[in-house]
Coordinates of C-alpha atoms in Angstrom, one line a residue:
M1 CA 18.6 20.0 -15.6
S2 CA 22.0 20.3 -13.7
S3 CA 25.0 21.4 -14.6
D4 CA 25.9 17.5 -14.5
G5 CA 23.3 16.3 -16.7
T6 CA 21.1 15.4 -14.1
K7 CA 17.4 15.7 -15.0
T8 CA 14.7 15.8 -12.6
V9 CA 11.6 13.2 -13.7
L10 CA 8.2 13.2 -11.7
V11 CA 6.6 10.0 -11.9
T12 CA 2.9 9.7 -11.1
G13 CA 1.1 5.8 -10.4
A14 CA 4.8 4.9 -9.4
T15 CA 4.0 1.9 -7.0
S16 CA 3.2 -0.8 -9.9
G17 CA 3.4 -1.2 -13.6
I18 CA 4.5 0.9 -16.0
G19 CA 5.2 3.7 -13.5
E20 CA 7.0 1.6 -11.4
G21 CA 9.5 0.4 -14.1
L22 CA 10.2 3.9 -14.9
V23 CA 11.5 5.0 -12.0
R24 CA 13.5 2.5 -11.5
R25 CA 14.6 3.2 -15.6
Y26 CA 15.0 6.6 -14.5
A27 CA 16.8 6.5 -11.3
S28 CA 20.1 5.0 -12.7
T29 CA 21.1 8.5 -14.3
H30 CA 18.9 10.7 -12.9
K31 CA 16.8 12.1 -9.7
V32 CA 13.1 10.7 -9.8
I33 CA 10.2 12.0 -7.8
A34 CA 8.4 9.1 -7.0
C35 CA 4.4 10.0 -6.5
G36 CA 1.5 7.3 -5.4
R37 CA -1.0 6.5 -2.7
N38 CA 0.9 3.1 -1.1
E39 CA 3.2 4.3 1.3
Q40 CA 5.0 0.8 1.9
K41 CA 5.7 0.3 -2.1
L42 CA 7.0 3.9 -2.2
S43 CA 9.5 3.4 0.9
A44 CA 10.7 0.2 -1.0
L45 CA 11.6 2.7 -4.0
K46 CA 13.8 5.5 -1.8
S47 CA 16.6 5.7 -2.5
E48 CA 19.6 8.5 -3.3
N49 CA 18.1 9.2 -6.4
V50 CA 14.4 8.3 -5.6
Q51 CA 12.1 10.9 -3.5
P52 CA 8.7 9.3 -2.5
L53 CA 6.0 11.7 -2.4
R54 CA 2.3 10.2 -1.5
F55 CA -0.7 11.2 -1.7
D56 CA -4.1 10.5 -3.5
M57 CA -4.5 12.1 -6.8
T58 CA -8.1 11.9 -6.9
E59 CA -8.3 13.9 -4.0
K60 CA -7.6 17.8 -5.5
A61 CA -6.6 19.0 -1.9
Q62 CA -3.6 16.2 -1.8
V63 CA -2.5 16.8 -5.1
I64 CA -2.3 20.7 -4.3
D65 CA -0.3 20.3 -0.8
A66 CA 1.9 17.5 -2.8
F67 CA 3.3 19.5 -5.8
N68 CA 3.4 22.4 -3.0
R69 CA 6.5 20.7 -1.7
V70 CA 7.9 20.1 -5.5
E71 CA 10.3 23.1 -6.5
S72 CA 10.8 22.3 -10.4
V73 CA 11.3 19.3 -12.8
D74 CA 12.0 18.5 -15.9
I75 CA 10.1 15.9 -16.9
V76 CA 6.5 14.8 -16.0
I77 CA 5.0 11.6 -16.4
L78 CA 1.5 11.7 -15.8
N79 CA 1.1 7.3 -15.7
A80 CA -1.4 7.0 -12.8
G81 CA -5.1 5.4 -13.7
V82 CA -7.7 2.3 -12.9
C83 CA -9.1 0.1 -15.0
E84 CA -12.3 -1.1 -14.6
Y85 CA -14.9 -2.8 -17.2
I86 CA -19.2 -2.5 -17.9
D87 CA -20.1 -6.0 -17.9
D88 CA -23.8 -5.1 -18.8
A89 CA -24.1 -2.4 -21.2
S90 CA -28.0 -2.8 -20.5
S91 CA -27.4 -2.3 -16.8
F92 CA -25.1 0.6 -16.9
D93 CA -23.1 1.4 -14.0
S94 CA -22.9 5.0 -13.5
S95 CA -20.6 5.2 -10.4
L96 CA -18.2 2.8 -12.0
F97 CA -18.1 5.2 -14.9
E98 CA -17.4 8.1 -12.5
R99 CA -14.7 6.2 -10.7
V100 CA -12.7 5.6 -14.1
I101 CA -13.6 9.0 -15.5
H102 CA -12.5 10.7 -11.9
A103 CA -9.5 8.5 -11.6
N104 CA -8.2 8.6 -15.3
V105 CA -9.3 12.0 -16.2
I106 CA -10.2 14.7 -13.3
A107 CA -7.2 13.9 -11.4
T108 CA -4.7 14.1 -14.0
G109 CA -6.3 17.5 -14.9
Y110 CA -5.4 18.1 -10.8
C111 CA -2.0 17.1 -12.0
I112 CA -1.5 19.3 -15.0
E113 CA -2.7 22.2 -13.2
A114 CA -0.1 22.0 -10.1
L115 CA 2.8 20.7 -12.4
L116 CA 2.6 23.2 -15.4
P117 CA 4.3 26.0 -13.2
K118 CA 6.7 24.1 -11.9
I119 CA 7.8 22.4 -15.6
K120 CA 11.7 24.2 -16.5
P121 CA 11.1 26.3 -19.7
G122 CA 12.4 23.4 -22.3
G123 CA 11.0 20.8 -20.1
Q124 CA 8.7 17.7 -21.1
L125 CA 4.9 16.6 -20.1
V126 CA 4.3 13.1 -21.1
V127 CA 0.7 11.4 -20.6
V128 CA 0.2 8.0 -20.7
S129 CA -2.9 7.0 -22.6
S130 CA -4.0 3.5 -24.0
S131 CA -4.2 2.5 -27.4
A132 CA -7.9 1.5 -26.1
S133 CA -8.8 5.0 -27.3
F134 CA -8.5 4.2 -31.1
L135 CA -11.9 2.2 -31.5
P136 CA -14.6 1.6 -29.2
L137 CA -14.3 -2.3 -27.6
P138 CA -16.7 -3.8 -25.4
R139 CA -17.0 -3.1 -22.1
A140 CA -14.7 -0.6 -22.4
Q141 CA -17.1 2.6 -22.2
A142 CA -15.7 3.9 -18.7
Y143 CA -11.7 2.7 -19.5
G144 CA -11.9 3.8 -23.0
A145 CA -13.8 7.0 -22.6
S146 CA -11.2 8.5 -20.2
K147 CA -8.5 7.3 -22.3
A148 CA -10.4 9.0 -25.6
A149 CA -10.3 12.1 -23.4
L150 CA -6.7 11.9 -22.1
S151 CA -5.2 11.8 -25.7
Y152 CA -7.7 14.5 -26.5
L153 CA -6.5 16.7 -23.6
T154 CA -2.8 16.1 -24.8
R155 CA -3.1 16.6 -28.1
V156 CA -4.6 20.4 -27.2
M157 CA -1.6 21.2 -25.0
Q158 CA 0.3 20.0 -27.7
V159 CA -1.3 22.7 -29.8
E160 CA -1.9 25.2 -27.0
L161 CA 2.2 24.9 -24.8
E162 CA 5.1 26.8 -26.2
D163 CA 7.8 26.2 -24.1
I164 CA 7.6 22.6 -23.3
D165 CA 8.0 19.3 -25.2
V166 CA 4.4 17.4 -24.8
T167 CA 4.2 13.4 -25.6
L168 CA 1.5 11.2 -25.5
V169 CA 1.5 7.5 -24.9
H170 CA -0.5 4.9 -26.4
P171 CA 0.1 1.7 -25.2
G172 CA -0.6 -1.4 -26.3
F173 CA -0.8 -4.6 -23.3
V174 CA 1.3 -4.5 -20.9
E175 CA 2.0 -6.9 -18.8
T176 CA 1.4 -5.8 -15.3
P177 CA -0.9 -6.1 -12.2
L178 CA -3.7 -4.0 -14.0
T179 CA -3.7 -6.3 -16.9
D180 CA -3.6 -9.6 -14.7
K181 CA -7.0 -8.8 -14.1
N182 CA -8.1 -8.9 -17.3
D183 CA -10.2 -12.5 -18.7
F184 CA -9.6 -11.7 -22.0
P185 CA -6.5 -12.8 -24.7
M186 CA -4.3 -9.8 -24.9
P187 CA -2.5 -10.4 -28.5
F188 CA 1.0 -9.2 -28.2
L189 CA 1.3 -8.5 -25.0
V190 CA 5.1 -7.0 -23.8
S191 CA 6.5 -7.1 -20.4
V192 CA 7.0 -4.1 -18.7
E193 CA 10.6 -3.8 -19.1
K194 CA 10.3 -3.4 -22.9
A195 CA 7.2 -0.6 -22.4
C196 CA 9.7 1.1 -20.7
D197 CA 12.1 0.8 -22.7
E198 CA 9.8 2.2 -25.5
I199 CA 8.8 5.0 -22.9
Y200 CA 12.5 6.1 -22.0
K201 CA 13.9 6.0 -25.8
G202 CA 10.5 7.9 -27.0
V203 CA 11.0 10.8 -24.5
E204 CA 14.7 11.1 -25.1
S205 CA 13.3 11.5 -29.0
R206 CA 10.9 14.5 -27.4
K207 CA 8.5 12.7 -30.1
R208 CA 5.1 14.0 -29.9
E209 CA 3.1 10.0 -29.7
I210 CA 4.6 6.8 -28.4
H211 CA 2.8 3.9 -29.5
F212 CA 3.7 0.2 -29.2
P213 CA 3.8 -2.8 -30.1
K214 CA 3.9 -1.9 -33.3
R215 CA 2.3 -4.3 -34.9
F216 CA -0.5 -4.0 -32.4
T217 CA -1.1 -0.4 -32.5
L218 CA -0.8 0.3 -36.3
L219 CA -3.5 -2.2 -36.9
L220 CA -6.0 -0.4 -34.8
K221 CA -5.1 2.8 -36.5
L222 CA -5.6 1.2 -39.8
F223 CA -9.1 -0.5 -37.9
S224 CA -9.9 3.2 -37.0
L225 CA -9.6 4.4 -40.6
L226 CA -12.5 2.0 -41.5
P227 CA -16.2 3.1 -41.8
F228 CA -17.4 2.5 -38.6
G229 CA -20.1 -0.2 -40.4
L230 CA -17.3 -2.0 -40.9
W231 CA -15.9 -2.5 -37.5
L232 CA -18.7 -2.9 -36.2
P233 CA -19.2 -6.8 -36.7
L234 CA -15.8 -7.4 -35.8
A235 CA -16.2 -5.4 -32.5
K236 CA -19.4 -7.4 -31.9
R237 CA -17.6 -10.7 -32.9
I238 CA -14.8 -9.8 -30.3
K239 CA -17.4 -9.8 -27.6
R240 CA -18.6 -13.3 -27.9

């Protein structure tokens, strides 16, 4: 943090959805490094307080090269990710599975390795997972597994890291270009603005976990406590 209270905040997945919303929210009061692949969208975000940083998170060499250009940051928000579903479990698509795991988990690992030394003492690491990690859901073999891995990874970092605070984010359904592709009901869908407000306030409070909307995520958490035999018929009904 600078002498005037201004922080440097780095956000991945900055060109759409939650990432773009967070860039705009933080840029009103702080310096933001906006990371993404889409050069045109990054250019549109560029301003006095926003520095675009273009690279592909799934390419380790690009990640290392990009973050070598970053001096130090106060807050890192690892938000980038993809969502793809396996429509037929009996014809398992290992290429899709690999693609999602690589983009959501392995690429996040690249970023953590490169950015941890850049986070100032007393700084914050924020990882955006998903409430889909709470329960086994139809078609979510790849997406759910990747988010469950992110949640576990982040929890371990909370145990291990001493000089920075680590926050895990579990959003419900948020109205973004990713969810626009969904062909199923999305209960308690919230706007990007609402999601960013929840994340911003939670990060400011240095919460260990941010989850929203509560009426949805608390219900999922409750279901996750049930014996699997009770959840199984409910999950099968969702599949239909």
